[in-house]
Amino acid sequence: IMSRVVVGVVSCVDFSQKAIANLGWDHIKLTAPVFPGDTLYAESEVLAKRESNSRPGQGIVTAKTIGKKADGTVVMSCERSFLVPKKGQERDG
């Protein structure tokens, strides 16, 4: 559940909100426990981007996301890839 909160809720709004599809997760590390009442933060960094070979107007972004507690303790990290519309190709919504 922790990884869903960090990647799916906390980082999604700023980072992959316009994603068409999540393509996969890799290098998943759960490094510290999380307890009810803990405040979680996430930071993400784009590692790579490229045009989709099979979907004109779309691209694939790979990013690393790190989840931390309020005291700075890293609780999880992962790399993920997702399909996004290219600039000027955004979906309505």
PDB file of N, CA and C in Angstrom:
ATOM      1  N   ILE A   1       0.822  -1.188   0.000  1.00  0.00           N
ATOM      2  CA  ILE A   1       0.000   0.000   0.000  1.00  0.00           C
ATOM      3  C   ILE A   1       0.867   1.253   0.000  1.00  0.00           C
ATOM      4  N   MET A   2       1.999   1.229   0.717  1.00  0.00           N
ATOM      5  CA  MET A   2       2.865   2.397   0.782  1.00  0.00           C
ATOM      6  C   MET A   2       3.293   2.841  -0.601  1.00  0.00           C
ATOM      7  N   SER A   3       3.709   1.895  -1.451  1.00  0.00           N
ATOM      8  CA  SER A   3       4.165   2.272  -2.790  1.00  0.00           C
ATOM      9  C   SER A   3       3.026   2.877  -3.606  1.00  0.00           C
ATOM     10  N   ARG A   4       1.801   2.413  -3.404  1.00  0.00           N
ATOM     11  CA  ARG A   4       0.652   2.988  -4.102  1.00  0.00           C
ATOM     12  C   ARG A   4       0.416   4.424  -3.659  1.00  0.00           C
ATOM     13  N   VAL A   5       0.601   4.698  -2.377  1.00  0.00           N
ATOM     14  CA  VAL A   5       0.409   6.061  -1.876  1.00  0.00           C
ATOM     15  C   VAL A   5       1.474   6.977  -2.446  1.00  0.00           C
ATOM     16  N   VAL A   6       2.727   6.568  -2.361  1.00  0.00           N
ATOM     17  CA  VAL A   6       3.830   7.422  -2.808  1.00  0.00           C
ATOM     18  C   VAL A   6       3.772   7.650  -4.314  1.00  0.00           C
ATOM     19  N   VAL A   7       3.667   6.582  -5.090  1.00  0.00           N
ATOM     20  CA  VAL A   7       3.708   6.711  -6.547  1.00  0.00           C
ATOM     21  C   VAL A   7       2.342   7.064  -7.117  1.00  0.00           C
ATOM     22  N   GLY A   8       1.296   6.456  -6.608  1.00  0.00           N
ATOM     23  CA  GLY A   8      -0.019   6.635  -7.198  1.00  0.00           C
ATOM     24  C   GLY A   8      -0.757   7.884  -6.775  1.00  0.00           C
ATOM     25  N   VAL A   9      -0.451   8.407  -5.606  1.00  0.00           N
ATOM     26  CA  VAL A   9      -1.176   9.567  -5.114  1.00  0.00           C
ATOM     27  C   VAL A   9      -0.260  10.780  -5.011  1.00  0.00           C
ATOM     28  N   VAL A  10       0.798  10.663  -4.253  1.00  0.00           N
ATOM     29  CA  VAL A  10       1.639  11.816  -3.960  1.00  0.00           C
ATOM     30  C   VAL A  10       2.353  12.336  -5.201  1.00  0.00           C
ATOM     31  N   SER A  11       2.998  11.467  -5.978  1.00  0.00           N
ATOM     32  CA  SER A  11       3.764  11.954  -7.127  1.00  0.00           C
ATOM     33  C   SER A  11       2.938  12.077  -8.400  1.00  0.00           C
ATOM     34  N   CYS A  12       1.787  11.448  -8.455  1.00  0.00           N
ATOM     35  CA  CYS A  12       0.975  11.433  -9.674  1.00  0.00           C
ATOM     36  C   CYS A  12       0.482  12.816 -10.062  1.00  0.00           C
ATOM     37  N   VAL A  13       0.047  13.602  -9.108  1.00  0.00           N
ATOM     38  CA  VAL A  13      -0.534  14.904  -9.405  1.00  0.00           C
ATOM     39  C   VAL A  13       0.455  15.788 -10.148  1.00  0.00           C
ATOM     40  N   ASP A  14       1.690  15.826  -9.718  1.00  0.00           N
ATOM     41  CA  ASP A  14       2.683  16.687 -10.351  1.00  0.00           C
ATOM     42  C   ASP A  14       3.386  16.028 -11.519  1.00  0.00           C
ATOM     43  N   PHE A  15       3.432  14.718 -11.525  1.00  0.00           N
ATOM     44  CA  PHE A  15       4.381  14.067 -12.416  1.00  0.00           C
ATOM     45  C   PHE A  15       3.764  13.304 -13.575  1.00  0.00           C
ATOM     46  N   SER A  16       2.832  12.421 -13.315  1.00  0.00           N
ATOM     47  CA  SER A  16       2.304  11.581 -14.394  1.00  0.00           C
ATOM     48  C   SER A  16       0.798  11.711 -14.542  1.00  0.00           C
ATOM     49  N   GLN A  17       0.269  12.850 -14.161  1.00  0.00           N
ATOM     50  CA  GLN A  17      -1.173  13.064 -14.199  1.00  0.00           C
ATOM     51  C   GLN A  17      -1.743  12.873 -15.596  1.00  0.00           C
ATOM     52  N   LYS A  18      -0.994  13.224 -16.628  1.00  0.00           N
ATOM     53  CA  LYS A  18      -1.493  13.112 -17.995  1.00  0.00           C
ATOM     54  C   LYS A  18      -1.139  11.781 -18.652  1.00  0.00           C
ATOM     55  N   ALA A  19      -0.658  10.847 -17.873  1.00  0.00           N
ATOM     56  CA  ALA A  19      -0.275   9.548 -18.430  1.00  0.00           C
ATOM     57  C   ALA A  19      -1.471   8.859 -19.076  1.00  0.00           C
ATOM     58  N   ILE A  20      -1.225   8.252 -20.212  1.00  0.00           N
ATOM     59  CA  ILE A  20      -2.229   7.462 -20.909  1.00  0.00           C
ATOM     60  C   ILE A  20      -2.231   6.056 -20.331  1.00  0.00           C
ATOM     61  N   ALA A  21      -1.040   5.544 -20.018  1.00  0.00           N
ATOM     62  CA  ALA A  21      -0.923   4.195 -19.462  1.00  0.00           C
ATOM     63  C   ALA A  21       0.365   4.080 -18.664  1.00  0.00           C
ATOM     64  N   ASN A  22       0.298   3.346 -17.563  1.00  0.00           N
ATOM     65  CA  ASN A  22       1.502   2.966 -16.833  1.00  0.00           C
ATOM     66  C   ASN A  22       2.041   1.709 -17.497  1.00  0.00           C
ATOM     67  N   LEU A  23       3.313   1.707 -17.835  1.00  0.00           N
ATOM     68  CA  LEU A  23       3.887   0.594 -18.580  1.00  0.00           C
ATOM     69  C   LEU A  23       4.655  -0.384 -17.707  1.00  0.00           C
ATOM     70  N   GLY A  24       5.069   0.027 -16.531  1.00  0.00           N
ATOM     71  CA  GLY A  24       5.763  -0.915 -15.656  1.00  0.00           C
ATOM     72  C   GLY A  24       6.593  -0.228 -14.604  1.00  0.00           C
ATOM     73  N   TRP A  25       6.937  -1.011 -13.594  1.00  0.00           N
ATOM     74  CA  TRP A  25       7.791  -0.586 -12.492  1.00  0.00           C
ATOM     75  C   TRP A  25       9.013  -1.484 -12.480  1.00  0.00           C
ATOM     76  N   ASP A  26      10.138  -0.946 -12.030  1.00  0.00           N
ATOM     77  CA  ASP A  26      11.366  -1.721 -11.961  1.00  0.00           C
ATOM     78  C   ASP A  26      12.192  -1.215 -10.776  1.00  0.00           C
ATOM     79  N   HIS A  27      13.119  -2.018 -10.322  1.00  0.00           N
ATOM     80  CA  HIS A  27      14.047  -1.634  -9.236  1.00  0.00           C
ATOM     81  C   HIS A  27      13.295  -1.129  -8.006  1.00  0.00           C
ATOM     82  N   ILE A  28      12.254  -1.849  -7.606  1.00  0.00           N
ATOM     83  CA  ILE A  28      11.430  -1.459  -6.466  1.00  0.00           C
ATOM     84  C   ILE A  28      12.156  -1.837  -5.174  1.00  0.00           C
ATOM     85  N   LYS A  29      12.322  -0.855  -4.282  1.00  0.00           N
ATOM     86  CA  LYS A  29      12.969  -1.091  -2.990  1.00  0.00           C
ATOM     87  C   LYS A  29      12.099  -0.502  -1.889  1.00  0.00           C
ATOM     88  N   LEU A  30      11.752  -1.327  -0.922  1.00  0.00           N
ATOM     89  CA  LEU A  30      11.026  -0.884   0.265  1.00  0.00           C
ATOM     90  C   LEU A  30      12.033  -0.912   1.410  1.00  0.00           C
ATOM     91  N   THR A  31      12.482   0.266   1.851  1.00  0.00           N
ATOM     92  CA  THR A  31      13.667   0.350   2.700  1.00  0.00           C
ATOM     93  C   THR A  31      13.414   0.673   4.173  1.00  0.00           C
ATOM     94  N   ALA A  32      12.192   1.067   4.519  1.00  0.00           N
ATOM     95  CA  ALA A  32      11.888   1.370   5.920  1.00  0.00           C
ATOM     96  C   ALA A  32      10.386   1.223   6.138  1.00  0.00           C
ATOM     97  N   PRO A  33       9.990   0.884   7.364  1.00  0.00           N
ATOM     98  CA  PRO A  33       8.557   0.720   7.632  1.00  0.00           C
ATOM     99  C   PRO A  33       7.822   2.067   7.675  1.00  0.00           C
ATOM    100  N   VAL A  34       6.528   1.997   7.403  1.00  0.00           N
ATOM    101  CA  VAL A  34       5.646   3.161   7.489  1.00  0.00           C
ATOM    102  C   VAL A  34       4.496   2.781   8.422  1.00  0.00           C
ATOM    103  N   PHE A  35       4.102   3.716   9.275  1.00  0.00           N
ATOM    104  CA  PHE A  35       3.067   3.454  10.271  1.00  0.00           C
ATOM    105  C   PHE A  35       1.923   4.447  10.125  1.00  0.00           C
ATOM    106  N   PRO A  36       0.732   4.093  10.599  1.00  0.00           N
ATOM    107  CA  PRO A  36      -0.384   5.040  10.570  1.00  0.00           C
ATOM    108  C   PRO A  36       0.040   6.352  11.225  1.00  0.00           C
ATOM    109  N   GLY A  37      -0.289   7.453  10.579  1.00  0.00           N
ATOM    110  CA  GLY A  37       0.065   8.771  11.097  1.00  0.00           C
ATOM    111  C   GLY A  37       1.334   9.344  10.487  1.00  0.00           C
ATOM    112  N   ASP A  38       2.168   8.507   9.835  1.00  0.00           N
ATOM    113  CA  ASP A  38       3.368   9.024   9.178  1.00  0.00           C
ATOM    114  C   ASP A  38       2.965   9.931   8.004  1.00  0.00           C
ATOM    115  N   THR A  39       3.704  11.007   7.822  1.00  0.00           N
ATOM    116  CA  THR A  39       3.517  11.883   6.674  1.00  0.00           C
ATOM    117  C   THR A  39       4.524  11.477   5.615  1.00  0.00           C
ATOM    118  N   LEU A  40       4.051  11.268   4.384  1.00  0.00           N
ATOM    119  CA  LEU A  40       4.922  10.836   3.293  1.00  0.00           C
ATOM    120  C   LEU A  40       5.064  11.929   2.243  1.00  0.00           C
ATOM    121  N   TYR A  41       6.263  12.019   1.692  1.00  0.00           N
ATOM    122  CA  TYR A  41       6.576  12.940   0.610  1.00  0.00           C
ATOM    123  C   TYR A  41       7.196  12.141  -0.519  1.00  0.00           C
ATOM    124  N   ALA A  42       7.090  12.647  -1.733  1.00  0.00           N
ATOM    125  CA  ALA A  42       7.690  11.968  -2.873  1.00  0.00           C
ATOM    126  C   ALA A  42       8.430  12.974  -3.731  1.00  0.00           C
ATOM    127  N   GLU A  43       9.525  12.507  -4.313  1.00  0.00           N
ATOM    128  CA  GLU A  43      10.228  13.316  -5.308  1.00  0.00           C
ATOM    129  C   GLU A  43      10.545  12.413  -6.490  1.00  0.00           C
ATOM    130  N   SER A  44      10.404  12.962  -7.678  1.00  0.00           N
ATOM    131  CA  SER A  44      10.622  12.180  -8.890  1.00  0.00           C
ATOM    132  C   SER A  44      11.578  12.911  -9.816  1.00  0.00           C
ATOM    133  N   GLU A  45      12.309  12.128 -10.579  1.00  0.00           N
ATOM    134  CA  GLU A  45      13.278  12.658 -11.534  1.00  0.00           C
ATOM    135  C   GLU A  45      13.119  11.900 -12.847  1.00  0.00           C
ATOM    136  N   VAL A  46      13.040  12.640 -13.950  1.00  0.00           N
ATOM    137  CA  VAL A  46      12.976  12.001 -15.266  1.00  0.00           C
ATOM    138  C   VAL A  46      14.350  11.443 -15.598  1.00  0.00           C
ATOM    139  N   LEU A  47      14.393  10.151 -15.908  1.00  0.00           N
ATOM    140  CA  LEU A  47      15.646   9.497 -16.282  1.00  0.00           C
ATOM    141  C   LEU A  47      15.815   9.431 -17.791  1.00  0.00           C
ATOM    142  N   ALA A  48      14.701   9.260 -18.513  1.00  0.00           N
ATOM    143  CA  ALA A  48      14.772   9.135 -19.969  1.00  0.00           C
ATOM    144  C   ALA A  48      13.413   9.449 -20.570  1.00  0.00           C
ATOM    145  N   LYS A  49      13.425   9.846 -21.826  1.00  0.00           N
ATOM    146  CA  LYS A  49      12.195  10.029 -22.584  1.00  0.00           C
ATOM    147  C   LYS A  49      12.494   9.714 -24.040  1.00  0.00           C
ATOM    148  N   ARG A  50      11.480   9.168 -24.722  1.00  0.00           N
ATOM    149  CA  ARG A  50      11.633   8.856 -26.135  1.00  0.00           C
ATOM    150  C   ARG A  50      10.273   8.814 -26.793  1.00  0.00           C
ATOM    151  N   GLU A  51      10.265   8.953 -28.110  1.00  0.00           N
ATOM    152  CA  GLU A  51       9.023   8.822 -28.850  1.00  0.00           C
ATOM    153  C   GLU A  51       8.612   7.355 -28.880  1.00  0.00           C
ATOM    154  N   SER A  52       7.313   7.103 -28.873  1.00  0.00           N
ATOM    155  CA  SER A  52       6.811   5.749 -29.000  1.00  0.00           C
ATOM    156  C   SER A  52       7.015   5.282 -30.439  1.00  0.00           C
ATOM    157  N   ASN A  53       7.501   4.055 -30.605  1.00  0.00           N
ATOM    158  CA  ASN A  53       7.690   3.505 -31.944  1.00  0.00           C
ATOM    159  C   ASN A  53       6.368   3.101 -32.588  1.00  0.00           C
ATOM    160  N   SER A  54       5.377   2.773 -31.782  1.00  0.00           N
ATOM    161  CA  SER A  54       4.125   2.240 -32.320  1.00  0.00           C
ATOM    162  C   SER A  54       2.934   3.196 -32.204  1.00  0.00           C
ATOM    163  N   ARG A  55       3.100   4.295 -31.484  1.00  0.00           N
ATOM    164  CA  ARG A  55       1.983   5.214 -31.273  1.00  0.00           C
ATOM    165  C   ARG A  55       2.393   6.647 -31.603  1.00  0.00           C
ATOM    166  N   PRO A  56       2.116   7.082 -32.821  1.00  0.00           N
ATOM    167  CA  PRO A  56       2.442   8.470 -33.189  1.00  0.00           C
ATOM    168  C   PRO A  56       1.727   9.450 -32.256  1.00  0.00           C
ATOM    169  N   GLY A  57       2.390  10.515 -31.907  1.00  0.00           N
ATOM    170  CA  GLY A  57       1.789  11.503 -31.026  1.00  0.00           C
ATOM    171  C   GLY A  57       1.944  11.190 -29.551  1.00  0.00           C
ATOM    172  N   GLN A  58       2.647  10.088 -29.246  1.00  0.00           N
ATOM    173  CA  GLN A  58       2.848   9.719 -27.854  1.00  0.00           C
ATOM    174  C   GLN A  58       4.320   9.387 -27.593  1.00  0.00           C
ATOM    175  N   GLY A  59       4.707   9.450 -26.337  1.00  0.00           N
ATOM    176  CA  GLY A  59       6.079   9.149 -25.960  1.00  0.00           C
ATOM    177  C   GLY A  59       6.121   8.341 -24.671  1.00  0.00           C
ATOM    178  N   ILE A  60       7.296   7.810 -24.387  1.00  0.00           N
ATOM    179  CA  ILE A  60       7.500   7.019 -23.180  1.00  0.00           C
ATOM    180  C   ILE A  60       8.489   7.752 -22.282  1.00  0.00           C
ATOM    181  N   VAL A  61       8.092   7.929 -21.028  1.00  0.00           N
ATOM    182  CA  VAL A  61       8.924   8.587 -20.024  1.00  0.00           C
ATOM    183  C   VAL A  61       9.287   7.561 -18.962  1.00  0.00           C
ATOM    184  N   THR A  62      10.556   7.532 -18.572  1.00  0.00           N
ATOM    185  CA  THR A  62      11.020   6.701 -17.464  1.00  0.00           C
ATOM    186  C   THR A  62      11.480   7.634 -16.350  1.00  0.00           C
ATOM    187  N   ALA A  63      11.021   7.367 -15.137  1.00  0.00           N
ATOM    188  CA  ALA A  63      11.327   8.234 -14.006  1.00  0.00           C
ATOM    189  C   ALA A  63      11.676   7.409 -12.780  1.00  0.00           C
ATOM    190  N   LYS A  64      12.455   8.016 -11.901  1.00  0.00           N
ATOM    191  CA  LYS A  64      12.749   7.422 -10.599  1.00  0.00           C
ATOM    192  C   LYS A  64      11.982   8.216  -9.553  1.00  0.00           C
ATOM    193  N   THR A  65      11.283   7.513  -8.674  1.00  0.00           N
ATOM    194  CA  THR A  65      10.537   8.145  -7.587  1.00  0.00           C
ATOM    195  C   THR A  65      11.069   7.633  -6.258  1.00  0.00           C
ATOM    196  N   ILE A  66      11.268   8.564  -5.327  1.00  0.00           N
ATOM    197  CA  ILE A  66      11.721   8.240  -3.971  1.00  0.00           C
ATOM    198  C   ILE A  66      10.653   8.731  -3.005  1.00  0.00           C
ATOM    199  N   GLY A  67      10.251   7.866  -2.069  1.00  0.00           N
ATOM    200  CA  GLY A  67       9.306   8.237  -1.026  1.00  0.00           C
ATOM    201  C   GLY A  67      10.033   8.397   0.293  1.00  0.00           C
ATOM    202  N   LYS A  68       9.708   9.465   1.027  1.00  0.00           N
ATOM    203  CA  LYS A  68      10.370   9.758   2.302  1.00  0.00           C
ATOM    204  C   LYS A  68       9.343  10.091   3.365  1.00  0.00           C
ATOM    205  N   LYS A  69       9.713   9.812   4.613  1.00  0.00           N
ATOM    206  CA  LYS A  69       8.936  10.283   5.765  1.00  0.00           C
ATOM    207  C   LYS A  69       9.300  11.745   6.020  1.00  0.00           C
ATOM    208  N   ALA A  70       8.538  12.382   6.886  1.00  0.00           N
ATOM    209  CA  ALA A  70       8.777  13.784   7.216  1.00  0.00           C
ATOM    210  C   ALA A  70      10.170  14.018   7.778  1.00  0.00           C
ATOM    211  N   ASP A  71      10.756  13.002   8.448  1.00  0.00           N
ATOM    212  CA  ASP A  71      12.103  13.166   9.020  1.00  0.00           C
ATOM    213  C   ASP A  71      13.210  12.905   7.996  1.00  0.00           C
ATOM    214  N   GLY A  72      12.841  12.635   6.733  1.00  0.00           N
ATOM    215  CA  GLY A  72      13.826  12.418   5.682  1.00  0.00           C
ATOM    216  C   GLY A  72      14.193  10.968   5.436  1.00  0.00           C
ATOM    217  N   THR A  73      13.685  10.052   6.252  1.00  0.00           N
ATOM    218  CA  THR A  73      13.966   8.628   6.068  1.00  0.00           C
ATOM    219  C   THR A  73      13.379   8.148   4.746  1.00  0.00           C
ATOM    220  N   VAL A  74      14.202   7.565   3.890  1.00  0.00           N
ATOM    221  CA  VAL A  74      13.726   7.014   2.625  1.00  0.00           C
ATOM    222  C   VAL A  74      13.000   5.707   2.920  1.00  0.00           C
ATOM    223  N   VAL A  75      11.744   5.610   2.494  1.00  0.00           N
ATOM    224  CA  VAL A  75      10.944   4.424   2.766  1.00  0.00           C
ATOM    225  C   VAL A  75      10.750   3.546   1.532  1.00  0.00           C
ATOM    226  N   MET A  76      10.936   4.126   0.327  1.00  0.00           N
ATOM    227  CA  MET A  76      10.817   3.330  -0.890  1.00  0.00           C
ATOM    228  C   MET A  76      11.392   4.090  -2.075  1.00  0.00           C
ATOM    229  N   SER A  77      11.776   3.328  -3.097  1.00  0.00           N
ATOM    230  CA  SER A  77      12.194   3.925  -4.361  1.00  0.00           C
ATOM    231  C   SER A  77      11.847   2.950  -5.475  1.00  0.00           C
ATOM    232  N   CYS A  78      11.660   3.489  -6.644  1.00  0.00           N
ATOM    233  CA  CYS A  78      11.380   2.653  -7.811  1.00  0.00           C
ATOM    234  C   CYS A  78      11.614   3.464  -9.076  1.00  0.00           C
ATOM    235  N   GLU A  79      11.738   2.748 -10.172  1.00  0.00           N
ATOM    236  CA  GLU A  79      11.735   3.363 -11.491  1.00  0.00           C
ATOM    237  C   GLU A  79      10.454   2.919 -12.166  1.00  0.00           C
ATOM    238  N   ARG A  80       9.855   3.803 -12.927  1.00  0.00           N
ATOM    239  CA  ARG A  80       8.620   3.468 -13.620  1.00  0.00           C
ATOM    240  C   ARG A  80       8.584   4.114 -14.991  1.00  0.00           C
ATOM    241  N   SER A  81       7.854   3.498 -15.878  1.00  0.00           N
ATOM    242  CA  SER A  81       7.699   4.017 -17.236  1.00  0.00           C
ATOM    243  C   SER A  81       6.221   4.197 -17.519  1.00  0.00           C
ATOM    244  N   PHE A  82       5.906   5.267 -18.251  1.00  0.00           N
ATOM    245  CA  PHE A  82       4.521   5.510 -18.603  1.00  0.00           C
ATOM    246  C   PHE A  82       4.434   6.177 -19.961  1.00  0.00           C
ATOM    247  N   LEU A  83       3.293   5.972 -20.614  1.00  0.00           N
ATOM    248  CA  LEU A  83       3.011   6.511 -21.933  1.00  0.00           C
ATOM    249  C   LEU A  83       2.306   7.843 -21.763  1.00  0.00           C
ATOM    250  N   VAL A  84       2.787   8.877 -22.447  1.00  0.00           N
ATOM    251  CA  VAL A  84       2.200  10.210 -22.346  1.00  0.00           C
ATOM    252  C   VAL A  84       1.981  10.793 -23.737  1.00  0.00           C
ATOM    253  N   PRO A  85       1.029  11.718 -23.863  1.00  0.00           N
ATOM    254  CA  PRO A  85       0.868  12.400 -25.146  1.00  0.00           C
ATOM    255  C   PRO A  85       2.036  13.368 -25.350  1.00  0.00           C
ATOM    256  N   LYS A  86       2.476  13.486 -26.601  1.00  0.00           N
ATOM    257  CA  LYS A  86       3.510  14.474 -26.907  1.00  0.00           C
ATOM    258  C   LYS A  86       2.904  15.871 -26.839  1.00  0.00           C
ATOM    259  N   LYS A  87       3.737  16.869 -26.686  1.00  0.00           N
ATOM    260  CA  LYS A  87       3.275  18.257 -26.612  1.00  0.00           C
ATOM    261  C   LYS A  87       2.378  18.547 -27.809  1.00  0.00           C
ATOM    262  N   GLY A  88       1.236  19.163 -27.527  1.00  0.00           N
ATOM    263  CA  GLY A  88       0.281  19.480 -28.566  1.00  0.00           C
ATOM    264  C   GLY A  88      -0.681  18.341 -28.890  1.00  0.00           C
ATOM    265  N   GLN A  89      -0.473  17.178 -28.264  1.00  0.00           N
ATOM    266  CA  GLN A  89      -1.324  16.009 -28.507  1.00  0.00           C
ATOM    267  C   GLN A  89      -2.137  15.630 -27.269  1.00  0.00           C
ATOM    268  N   GLU A  90      -2.197  16.519 -26.281  1.00  0.00           N
ATOM    269  CA  GLU A  90      -2.856  16.200 -25.009  1.00  0.00           C
ATOM    270  C   GLU A  90      -4.318  15.836 -25.213  1.00  0.00           C
ATOM    271  N   ARG A  91      -4.767  14.924 -24.348  1.00  0.00           N
ATOM    272  CA  ARG A  91      -6.167  14.522 -24.354  1.00  0.00           C
ATOM    273  C   ARG A  91      -6.989  15.553 -23.602  1.00  0.00           C
ATOM    274  N   ASP A  92      -8.258  15.619 -23.895  1.00  0.00           N
ATOM    275  CA  ASP A  92      -9.164  16.445 -23.096  1.00  0.00           C
ATOM    276  C   ASP A  92      -9.426  15.744 -21.781  1.00  0.00           C
ATOM    277  N   GLY A  93      -9.702  16.497 -20.737  1.00  0.00           N
ATOM    278  CA  GLY A  93     -10.039  15.813 -19.526  1.00  0.00           C
ATOM    279  C   GLY A  93      -9.657  16.550 -18.329  1.00  0.00           C
TER     280      GLY A  93
END
